[in-house]
C-alpha cells in the first residue's frame, strides 16, 4: 500500500496511523479530561474554529469525560483525530449518535478539512441521503464484496 | 549467650499443638484437617532435607556446589512466577521472562552485597551466599509475579482503550504507559510497606531467628537492615525489568497489540 508514493512498510505502525486516521463507531477515553486525549499540540485558534463549526463550547476541553453525552463524545473524538492532521480519513458511521443539525455540522467540518488538506476520506454510512451529500463515489458492501453504485449527481 | 538446642522431644511437644488444631478443625468440620497435617509434614521433611543439604554445603568450599544450589533455587522461583499468572505468555516465554528478570536483579544485588558489603572470603562462602539468595529469590519472586499478573490482566481488560490509543497514532510505549506504571507500582508496594512497618508491627523472621540463636540484637538488626535494602532493591529492579520486557512483548514489530500471545491459565 502506498501513501504519497511511500510504501506502508516504511512507516512504523504509529506513524502510519497518524497519517491514515481511523474514527471507530465507538470512541474510547482513558484520561480524566478531553484535552489530554489530543496527542499532538494543536493551534488553539484552529481548534477553536473547529469547536465553533461543531457548535461545541470551548469549555468542553476541560470537562470530565464522564459528563459528556454520547453525541458530544462522538464530535470530540473527530476533533482529536483531525488534530493529528491525517492525510486519509476512515470514518465508520461518524454521525451515528448525532441529530440532524449536528450531522450536517460534522459533514461541513470534514468537507472543510478535506478541502484544506487535500485529504481522501472513506465514509461508512447507513444513510443514502448522507452519502449523496458527502461522497463522490458510492459502493455497497454485498456478500463480502464491493459493488459500485451510480455516481453522485454533480 | 548460646543457643539452647531443641531435642526431638521438644519438637514433638510443639507438634501436639498442630495435632490439637487439626482435631479442633475436624470437630468443626472446617475441611482443613488433612491440609494441616500434610502441610506440617511437608514443613518437617522439606526443612530437614534443606538442613542436611546446607550442613553438607557449608562443609564444602567448592563454588560449583553453591552455584548448583543457586540455580535450582532460581528455576524453582521462576516456575513459581509463571504459575501465579492468570494470563501468561504462551510457550516457554512466560517461564523465561520471569526467570531472566529474577536472575538479573537477584544476581546483581547479591553479588554486590557479598563482595562489597559483607566482603565474605571467599565471596561464595555458602553460609552467607545461600541464605541471602534465598531471601532475595523469595521476595523478588513475589514482586515480579504481582507486577506481571497485574500487567497482563489490566491489558486484557483495557484492550479497547489500548487499541484506541494505538489507533490515534500513539506508540506502544505511550499506549500502555499508564498500565505499565500501575503494574510496576503494585509489584513494589508490598516490600515498601514491609520496610515501613519493620520493627513496629512485625519483627522480621530472620532477625527473630538470629536473636533466638543468641546473636547480639544490634548485630541481628544490622543484618536485617541489609537484607531489607537488598530485597527492596532486588524486587524493584526485577519488577521494573520484568514489566518492561512483558509490556514490549504485548506488541509486535508493526506496533499492534498482540493479546493472542497470552493464554489463560488452566486452573
Tab-separated table of C-alpha atoms in Angstrom:
chain	number	residue	atom	x	y	z
A	1	UNK	CA	0.000	0.000	0.000
A	2	UNK	CA	1.345	3.424	-0.940
A	3	UNK	CA	0.851	6.789	0.768
A	4	UNK	CA	2.347	9.723	-1.180
A	5	UNK	CA	4.360	7.160	-3.154
A	6	UNK	CA	5.885	5.733	0.030
A	7	UNK	CA	5.122	2.127	0.861
A	8	UNK	CA	3.415	1.450	4.199
A	9	UNK	CA	6.346	-0.726	5.259
A	10	UNK	CA	8.466	2.422	5.513
A	11	UNK	CA	6.210	3.818	8.216
A	12	UNK	CA	6.107	2.485	11.753
A	13	UNK	CA	2.632	1.448	12.891
A	14	UNK	CA	2.147	4.663	14.855
A	15	UNK	CA	3.396	6.926	12.037
A	16	UNK	CA	1.056	5.213	9.591
A	17	UNK	CA	-1.936	5.555	11.926
A	18	UNK	CA	-1.280	9.271	12.376
A	19	UNK	CA	-1.415	9.729	8.603
A	20	UNK	CA	-4.292	7.362	7.970
A	21	UNK	CA	-6.780	8.342	10.670
A	22	UNK	CA	-9.480	5.865	11.638
A	23	UNK	CA	-12.545	7.030	13.513
A	24	UNK	CA	-14.264	3.988	15.075
A	25	UNK	CA	-18.005	3.960	15.685
A	26	UNK	CA	-17.432	3.862	19.459
A	27	UNK	CA	-14.779	6.117	20.961
A	28	UNK	CA	-12.591	5.139	23.905
A	29	UNK	CA	-11.343	7.543	26.572
A	30	UNK	CA	-8.590	6.879	29.099
A	31	UNK	CA	-7.827	10.198	30.785
A	32	UNK	CA	-9.980	12.402	33.001
A	33	UNK	CA	-10.441	15.382	30.707
A	34	UNK	CA	-10.916	15.854	26.967
A	35	UNK	CA	-7.734	17.833	26.429
A	36	UNK	CA	-5.309	15.076	27.435
A	37	UNK	CA	-6.609	12.883	24.592
A	38	UNK	CA	-5.024	15.127	21.978
A	39	UNK	CA	-1.654	13.500	21.351
A	40	UNK	CA	-0.198	16.476	19.463
A	41	UNK	CA	-0.332	20.111	20.447
A	42	UNK	CA	-2.667	21.879	18.079
A	43	UNK	CA	-3.004	25.540	17.125
A	44	UNK	CA	-5.585	26.879	19.646
A	45	UNK	CA	-7.260	29.167	17.119
A	46	UNK	CA	-7.714	26.279	14.681
A	47	UNK	CA	-9.181	24.129	17.436
A	48	UNK	CA	-11.472	26.968	18.460
A	49	UNK	CA	-12.676	27.260	14.881
A	50	UNK	CA	-13.383	23.528	14.713
A	51	UNK	CA	-15.283	23.609	18.005
A	52	UNK	CA	-17.290	26.509	16.646
A	53	UNK	CA	-18.145	24.600	13.471
A	54	UNK	CA	-19.414	21.712	15.592
A	55	UNK	CA	-21.377	24.051	17.900
A	56	UNK	CA	-19.322	22.966	20.909
A	57	UNK	CA	-18.279	25.278	23.717
A	58	UNK	CA	-14.547	25.632	24.343
A	59	UNK	CA	-15.159	24.726	27.994
A	60	UNK	CA	-15.774	21.152	26.868
A	61	UNK	CA	-11.996	20.700	26.529
A	62	UNK	CA	-11.624	20.862	30.301
A	63	UNK	CA	-14.784	18.949	31.177
A	64	UNK	CA	-14.522	15.446	32.665
A	65	UNK	CA	-15.197	12.806	30.031
A	66	UNK	CA	-17.894	11.242	32.193
A	67	UNK	CA	-20.053	14.372	31.883
A	68	UNK	CA	-20.111	14.296	28.060
A	69	UNK	CA	-23.119	12.954	26.173
A	70	UNK	CA	-22.551	10.292	23.530
A	71	UNK	CA	-23.091	12.888	20.800
A	72	UNK	CA	-20.521	15.218	22.344
A	73	UNK	CA	-18.048	12.354	22.644
A	74	UNK	CA	-18.508	11.457	19.010
A	75	UNK	CA	-17.826	15.028	17.908
A	76	UNK	CA	-14.800	15.488	20.209
A	77	UNK	CA	-13.431	12.125	19.017
A	78	UNK	CA	-13.463	13.503	15.480
A	79	UNK	CA	-11.560	16.577	16.640
A	80	UNK	CA	-8.824	14.619	18.403
A	81	UNK	CA	-8.420	12.604	15.205
A	82	UNK	CA	-8.259	15.668	12.949
A	83	UNK	CA	-5.704	17.204	15.319
A	84	UNK	CA	-3.235	14.576	14.038
A	85	UNK	CA	-3.635	16.191	10.578
A	86	UNK	CA	-4.213	12.861	8.808
A	87	UNK	CA	-3.892	12.599	5.029
A	88	UNK	CA	-6.533	9.883	4.783
A	89	UNK	CA	-9.714	9.615	6.849
A	90	UNK	CA	-11.520	6.344	7.524
A	91	UNK	CA	-14.853	7.279	9.073
A	92	UNK	CA	-17.041	4.495	10.497
A	93	UNK	CA	-20.520	5.949	10.938
A	94	UNK	CA	-19.177	9.214	12.349
A	95	UNK	CA	-22.643	10.698	12.858
A	96	UNK	CA	-24.446	7.632	14.232
A	97	UNK	CA	-25.366	9.222	17.563
A	98	UNK	CA	-25.978	12.761	16.289
A	99	UNK	CA	-29.183	14.630	15.497
A	100	UNK	CA	-29.753	16.121	12.044
A	101	UNK	CA	-28.250	19.551	12.774
A	102	UNK	CA	-25.096	18.135	14.288
A	103	UNK	CA	-24.816	15.603	11.477
A	104	UNK	CA	-24.715	18.477	8.996
A	105	UNK	CA	-22.107	20.274	11.132
A	106	UNK	CA	-19.826	17.204	11.130
A	107	UNK	CA	-20.245	16.861	7.359
A	108	UNK	CA	-19.318	20.519	6.957
A	109	UNK	CA	-16.202	20.197	9.124
A	110	UNK	CA	-14.983	17.077	7.333
A	111	UNK	CA	-15.566	18.710	3.939
A	112	UNK	CA	-13.637	21.813	5.006
A	113	UNK	CA	-10.789	19.702	6.390
A	114	UNK	CA	-10.641	17.637	3.198
A	115	UNK	CA	-10.548	20.718	1.003
A	116	UNK	CA	-7.831	22.322	3.079
A	117	UNK	CA	-5.593	19.246	3.396
A	118	UNK	CA	-6.429	17.593	0.063
A	119	UNK	CA	-7.377	14.616	2.166
A	120	UNK	CA	-9.077	11.431	0.983
A	121	UNK	CA	-11.950	10.103	3.063
A	122	UNK	CA	-13.739	6.771	3.126
A	123	UNK	CA	-17.080	7.265	4.811
A	124	UNK	CA	-19.234	4.364	6.035
A	125	UNK	CA	-22.899	5.219	6.499
A	126	UNK	CA	-26.350	3.653	6.553
A	127	UNK	CA	-27.970	6.858	5.343
A	128	UNK	CA	-28.185	7.105	1.498
A	129	UNK	CA	-29.040	10.809	1.715
A	130	UNK	CA	-25.862	11.431	3.710
A	131	UNK	CA	-23.750	9.567	1.182
A	132	UNK	CA	-25.244	11.732	-1.571
A	133	UNK	CA	-24.087	14.791	0.376
A	134	UNK	CA	-20.572	13.732	1.378
A	135	UNK	CA	-19.243	11.296	-1.203
A	136	UNK	CA	-18.397	11.377	-4.892
A	137	UNK	CA	-18.191	7.617	-5.396
A	138	UNK	CA	-20.545	5.139	-3.761
A	139	UNK	CA	-20.200	1.445	-3.075
A	140	UNK	CA	-22.414	-1.084	-1.359
A	141	UNK	CA	-20.926	-3.953	0.612
A	142	UNK	CA	-22.676	-7.097	-0.551
A	143	UNK	CA	-21.748	-10.679	0.225
A	144	UNK	CA	-18.260	-9.721	1.301
A	145	UNK	CA	-17.549	-7.699	-1.828
A	146	UNK	CA	-17.846	-4.100	-3.046
A	147	UNK	CA	-20.498	-3.233	-5.633
A	148	UNK	CA	-20.218	0.219	-7.269
A	149	UNK	CA	-23.405	2.273	-7.127
A	150	UNK	CA	-24.468	5.002	-9.537
A	151	UNK	CA	-22.243	8.068	-9.377
A	152	UNK	CA	-23.473	11.022	-7.369
A	153	UNK	CA	-25.065	13.886	-9.267
A	154	UNK	CA	-22.522	16.627	-9.647
B	1	UNK	CA	24.717	-16.237	75.056
B	2	UNK	CA	24.377	-19.598	73.416
B	3	UNK	CA	21.567	-21.370	71.652
B	4	UNK	CA	19.523	-23.893	73.650
B	5	UNK	CA	19.347	-26.818	71.202
B	6	UNK	CA	15.891	-28.271	70.636
B	7	UNK	CA	15.575	-32.019	71.111
B	8	UNK	CA	13.268	-34.328	69.200
B	9	UNK	CA	11.118	-34.397	72.325
B	10	UNK	CA	10.799	-30.585	72.305
B	11	UNK	CA	9.632	-30.590	68.691
B	12	UNK	CA	7.175	-33.410	69.409
B	13	UNK	CA	5.588	-31.261	72.096
B	14	UNK	CA	5.247	-28.420	69.553
B	15	UNK	CA	3.716	-30.898	67.110
B	16	UNK	CA	0.974	-31.577	69.666
B	17	UNK	CA	-0.230	-28.002	69.036
B	18	UNK	CA	-0.678	-28.811	65.357
B	19	UNK	CA	-2.443	-32.074	66.119
B	20	UNK	CA	-4.763	-30.264	68.543
B	21	UNK	CA	-5.587	-27.691	65.861
B	22	UNK	CA	-6.242	-30.465	63.317
B	23	UNK	CA	-8.592	-32.219	65.755
B	24	UNK	CA	-10.442	-28.992	66.503
B	25	UNK	CA	-10.817	-28.283	62.767
B	26	UNK	CA	-12.124	-31.804	62.275
B	27	UNK	CA	-14.749	-31.356	65.006
B	28	UNK	CA	-15.801	-28.036	63.472
B	29	UNK	CA	-15.945	-29.613	60.001
B	30	UNK	CA	-13.723	-26.912	58.526
B	31	UNK	CA	-12.370	-29.352	55.956
B	32	UNK	CA	-8.771	-28.325	56.527
B	33	UNK	CA	-7.564	-31.017	58.962
B	34	UNK	CA	-5.974	-33.056	56.205
B	35	UNK	CA	-4.270	-29.993	54.730
B	36	UNK	CA	-2.914	-29.013	58.155
B	37	UNK	CA	-1.346	-32.421	58.736
B	38	UNK	CA	0.068	-32.701	55.227
B	39	UNK	CA	1.469	-29.159	55.282
B	40	UNK	CA	3.044	-29.772	58.702
B	41	UNK	CA	4.653	-32.988	57.433
B	42	UNK	CA	5.935	-31.136	54.368
B	43	UNK	CA	7.459	-28.475	56.597
B	44	UNK	CA	9.303	-31.105	58.621
B	45	UNK	CA	10.541	-33.100	55.644
B	46	UNK	CA	11.489	-30.135	53.424
B	47	UNK	CA	13.268	-28.245	56.182
B	48	UNK	CA	15.101	-31.363	57.429
B	49	UNK	CA	16.285	-32.014	53.879
B	50	UNK	CA	17.442	-28.449	53.326
B	51	UNK	CA	19.123	-28.549	56.737
B	52	UNK	CA	21.070	-31.640	55.713
B	53	UNK	CA	21.963	-30.082	52.378
B	54	UNK	CA	23.106	-26.841	53.983
B	55	UNK	CA	25.117	-28.691	56.603
B	56	UNK	CA	26.895	-30.578	53.879
B	57	UNK	CA	27.206	-27.486	51.690
B	58	UNK	CA	28.749	-25.399	54.471
B	59	UNK	CA	31.397	-28.085	54.832
B	60	UNK	CA	32.461	-27.783	51.220
B	61	UNK	CA	34.251	-24.815	49.740
B	62	UNK	CA	33.753	-25.602	46.079
B	63	UNK	CA	31.895	-22.773	44.290
B	64	UNK	CA	30.336	-25.257	41.850
B	65	UNK	CA	28.024	-26.647	44.524
B	66	UNK	CA	26.933	-23.187	45.642
B	67	UNK	CA	26.151	-22.290	42.037
B	68	UNK	CA	24.214	-25.510	41.537
B	69	UNK	CA	22.053	-24.849	44.607
B	70	UNK	CA	21.532	-21.231	43.487
B	71	UNK	CA	20.487	-22.474	40.059
B	72	UNK	CA	17.918	-24.876	41.495
B	73	UNK	CA	16.508	-22.056	43.644
B	74	UNK	CA	16.360	-19.780	40.582
B	75	UNK	CA	14.474	-22.318	38.468
B	76	UNK	CA	12.030	-23.082	41.269
B	77	UNK	CA	11.348	-19.361	41.779
B	78	UNK	CA	10.979	-18.863	38.018
B	79	UNK	CA	8.420	-21.623	37.837
B	80	UNK	CA	6.536	-20.091	40.746
B	81	UNK	CA	6.396	-16.700	38.985
B	82	UNK	CA	4.954	-18.415	35.921
B	83	UNK	CA	2.233	-20.421	37.640
B	84	UNK	CA	0.998	-17.344	39.505
B	85	UNK	CA	-0.010	-15.614	36.247
B	86	UNK	CA	-3.706	-15.710	35.422
B	87	UNK	CA	-2.885	-14.841	31.826
B	88	UNK	CA	0.632	-15.700	30.811
B	89	UNK	CA	2.631	-15.621	27.611
B	90	UNK	CA	2.274	-18.834	25.656
B	91	UNK	CA	5.126	-21.310	25.465
B	92	UNK	CA	8.462	-21.084	27.251
B	93	UNK	CA	8.452	-17.296	27.047
B	94	UNK	CA	6.454	-16.957	30.243
B	95	UNK	CA	8.985	-19.019	32.197
B	96	UNK	CA	11.977	-17.372	30.505
B	97	UNK	CA	10.666	-13.873	31.164
B	98	UNK	CA	10.215	-14.384	34.903
B	99	UNK	CA	13.379	-16.393	35.378
B	100	UNK	CA	15.526	-13.943	33.443
B	101	UNK	CA	14.198	-10.978	35.450
B	102	UNK	CA	14.815	-12.882	38.684
B	103	UNK	CA	18.293	-13.742	37.562
B	104	UNK	CA	19.291	-10.202	36.552
B	105	UNK	CA	18.011	-8.450	39.660
B	106	UNK	CA	18.909	-11.075	42.257
B	107	UNK	CA	22.353	-11.930	40.981
B	108	UNK	CA	23.431	-8.311	40.552
B	109	UNK	CA	22.342	-7.232	44.017
B	110	UNK	CA	23.542	-10.356	45.819
B	111	UNK	CA	26.970	-10.344	44.195
B	112	UNK	CA	27.341	-6.670	45.027
B	113	UNK	CA	26.475	-7.263	48.671
B	114	UNK	CA	28.632	-10.398	49.033
B	115	UNK	CA	31.716	-8.793	47.545
B	116	UNK	CA	31.474	-5.156	48.597
B	117	UNK	CA	29.308	-5.003	51.722
B	118	UNK	CA	29.895	-8.269	53.611
B	119	UNK	CA	33.259	-8.970	51.957
B	120	UNK	CA	32.998	-12.673	52.740
B	121	UNK	CA	36.142	-14.625	51.942
B	122	UNK	CA	35.765	-16.302	49.539
B	123	UNK	CA	32.776	-14.342	48.198
B	124	UNK	CA	30.746	-17.507	47.624
B	125	UNK	CA	31.034	-18.643	51.256
B	126	UNK	CA	27.818	-20.712	51.389
B	127	UNK	CA	26.908	-19.618	54.912
B	128	UNK	CA	26.319	-16.105	53.527
B	129	UNK	CA	25.537	-16.722	49.872
B	130	UNK	CA	22.764	-19.294	50.244
B	131	UNK	CA	20.578	-17.583	52.888
B	132	UNK	CA	20.926	-14.224	51.127
B	133	UNK	CA	19.970	-15.741	47.785
B	134	UNK	CA	17.025	-17.463	49.436
B	135	UNK	CA	15.713	-14.207	50.880
B	136	UNK	CA	16.286	-12.444	47.562
B	137	UNK	CA	14.595	-15.036	45.377
B	138	UNK	CA	11.632	-15.397	47.721
B	139	UNK	CA	10.847	-11.683	47.781
B	140	UNK	CA	11.811	-10.734	44.234
B	141	UNK	CA	9.635	-13.579	43.012
B	142	UNK	CA	6.615	-12.018	44.735
B	143	UNK	CA	7.213	-8.589	43.218
B	144	UNK	CA	7.723	-9.902	39.693
B	145	UNK	CA	4.721	-12.221	39.896
B	146	UNK	CA	2.452	-9.426	41.173
B	147	UNK	CA	3.683	-6.922	38.596
B	148	UNK	CA	3.333	-9.287	35.634
B	149	UNK	CA	-0.057	-10.557	36.718
B	150	UNK	CA	-1.351	-7.012	37.040
B	151	UNK	CA	0.089	-6.044	33.657
B	152	UNK	CA	-1.415	-8.882	31.660
B	153	UNK	CA	-4.763	-8.748	33.459
B	154	UNK	CA	-5.152	-4.990	33.012
B	155	UNK	CA	-4.020	-5.085	29.399
B	156	UNK	CA	-6.658	-7.735	28.790
B	157	UNK	CA	-9.411	-5.746	30.472
B	158	UNK	CA	-8.435	-2.452	28.851
B	159	UNK	CA	-7.631	-3.761	25.385
B	160	UNK	CA	-10.207	-1.437	23.774
B	161	UNK	CA	-8.513	1.589	25.309
B	162	UNK	CA	-5.049	0.404	24.263
B	163	UNK	CA	-6.329	-0.209	20.733
B	164	UNK	CA	-7.904	3.254	20.655
B	165	UNK	CA	-4.638	4.871	21.716
B	166	UNK	CA	-2.738	2.960	19.033
B	167	UNK	CA	-5.394	3.969	16.513
B	168	UNK	CA	-4.763	7.626	17.330
B	169	UNK	CA	-1.113	7.123	16.482
B	170	UNK	CA	0.432	6.635	19.898
B	171	UNK	CA	3.424	4.302	20.097
B	172	UNK	CA	3.009	1.058	22.092
B	173	UNK	CA	5.116	2.585	24.841
B	174	UNK	CA	2.724	5.526	25.134
B	175	UNK	CA	-0.387	3.414	24.725
B	176	UNK	CA	0.478	1.135	27.658
B	177	UNK	CA	2.329	3.691	29.805
B	178	UNK	CA	-0.387	4.067	32.471
B	179	UNK	CA	-0.907	0.322	32.818
B	180	UNK	CA	2.798	-0.289	32.930
B	181	UNK	CA	3.326	2.289	35.670
B	182	UNK	CA	0.475	0.870	37.768
B	183	UNK	CA	1.732	-2.699	37.374
B	184	UNK	CA	5.294	-1.844	38.343
B	185	UNK	CA	3.996	0.049	41.357
B	186	UNK	CA	1.798	-2.807	42.511
B	187	UNK	CA	4.771	-5.177	42.370
B	188	UNK	CA	6.854	-2.882	44.573
B	189	UNK	CA	4.253	-1.754	47.116
B	190	UNK	CA	4.323	-4.824	49.429
B	191	UNK	CA	8.058	-4.651	50.016
B	192	UNK	CA	7.965	-0.889	50.576
B	193	UNK	CA	5.195	-1.412	53.108
B	194	UNK	CA	7.218	-4.157	54.797
B	195	UNK	CA	10.137	-1.751	55.199
B	196	UNK	CA	7.835	0.897	56.632
B	197	UNK	CA	6.417	-1.320	59.397
B	198	UNK	CA	9.549	-3.381	60.161
B	199	UNK	CA	10.165	-3.491	63.884
B	200	UNK	CA	6.940	-1.677	64.734
B	201	UNK	CA	4.225	-4.018	63.588
B	202	UNK	CA	6.295	-7.036	62.603
B	203	UNK	CA	9.578	-8.457	63.818
B	204	UNK	CA	11.188	-9.828	60.663
B	205	UNK	CA	11.657	-13.585	60.765
B	206	UNK	CA	15.352	-13.577	60.009
B	207	UNK	CA	16.101	-11.159	62.808
B	208	UNK	CA	13.949	-13.097	65.244
B	209	UNK	CA	15.796	-16.264	64.319
B	210	UNK	CA	19.188	-14.691	64.871
B	211	UNK	CA	18.175	-13.288	68.244
B	212	UNK	CA	16.781	-16.651	69.330
B	213	UNK	CA	20.037	-18.216	68.213
B	214	UNK	CA	21.881	-15.973	70.651
B	215	UNK	CA	23.142	-13.211	68.396
B	216	UNK	CA	23.504	-9.704	69.741
B	217	UNK	CA	20.268	-7.840	68.894
B	218	UNK	CA	22.167	-4.965	67.276
B	219	UNK	CA	24.046	-7.403	65.028
B	220	UNK	CA	20.759	-9.039	64.106
B	221	UNK	CA	19.244	-5.625	63.374
B	222	UNK	CA	22.198	-4.641	61.166
B	223	UNK	CA	21.791	-7.759	59.073
B	224	UNK	CA	18.057	-7.247	58.901
B	225	UNK	CA	18.550	-3.712	57.576
B	226	UNK	CA	20.998	-5.026	54.994
B	227	UNK	CA	18.534	-7.727	53.939
B	228	UNK	CA	15.667	-5.242	53.722
B	229	UNK	CA	17.665	-2.933	51.471
B	230	UNK	CA	18.849	-5.790	49.275
B	231	UNK	CA	15.424	-7.288	48.962
B	232	UNK	CA	13.791	-3.955	48.167
B	233	UNK	CA	16.394	-3.060	45.566
B	234	UNK	CA	16.192	-6.524	44.006
B	235	UNK	CA	12.407	-6.572	43.984
B	236	UNK	CA	12.237	-3.090	42.489
B	237	UNK	CA	14.797	-3.821	39.775
B	238	UNK	CA	13.304	-7.198	38.950
B	239	UNK	CA	9.753	-5.847	38.759
B	240	UNK	CA	10.729	-2.851	36.606
B	241	UNK	CA	12.679	-5.119	34.281
B	242	UNK	CA	10.032	-7.845	34.013
B	243	UNK	CA	7.129	-5.447	33.451
B	244	UNK	CA	9.122	-3.512	30.830
B	245	UNK	CA	10.009	-6.673	28.907
B	246	UNK	CA	6.479	-8.022	29.121
B	247	UNK	CA	4.980	-4.674	28.010
B	248	UNK	CA	7.169	-4.712	24.948
B	249	UNK	CA	6.187	-8.245	24.119
B	250	UNK	CA	2.482	-7.377	24.209
B	251	UNK	CA	3.062	-5.611	20.869
B	252	UNK	CA	4.623	-6.773	17.615
B	253	UNK	CA	7.004	-5.066	15.193
B	254	UNK	CA	4.079	-3.385	13.390
B	255	UNK	CA	3.054	-1.855	16.736
B	256	UNK	CA	-0.104	-3.928	17.049
B	257	UNK	CA	-1.492	-5.167	20.363
B	258	UNK	CA	-0.954	-8.924	20.470
B	259	UNK	CA	-3.074	-10.302	23.293
B	260	UNK	CA	-3.194	-13.573	21.379
B	261	UNK	CA	0.287	-14.133	22.774
B	262	UNK	CA	-1.316	-14.599	26.182
B	263	UNK	CA	-3.118	-17.705	27.288
B	264	UNK	CA	-5.381	-18.202	30.232
B	265	UNK	CA	-4.003	-20.386	32.992
B	266	UNK	CA	-5.743	-23.727	33.298
B	267	UNK	CA	-6.923	-23.844	36.882
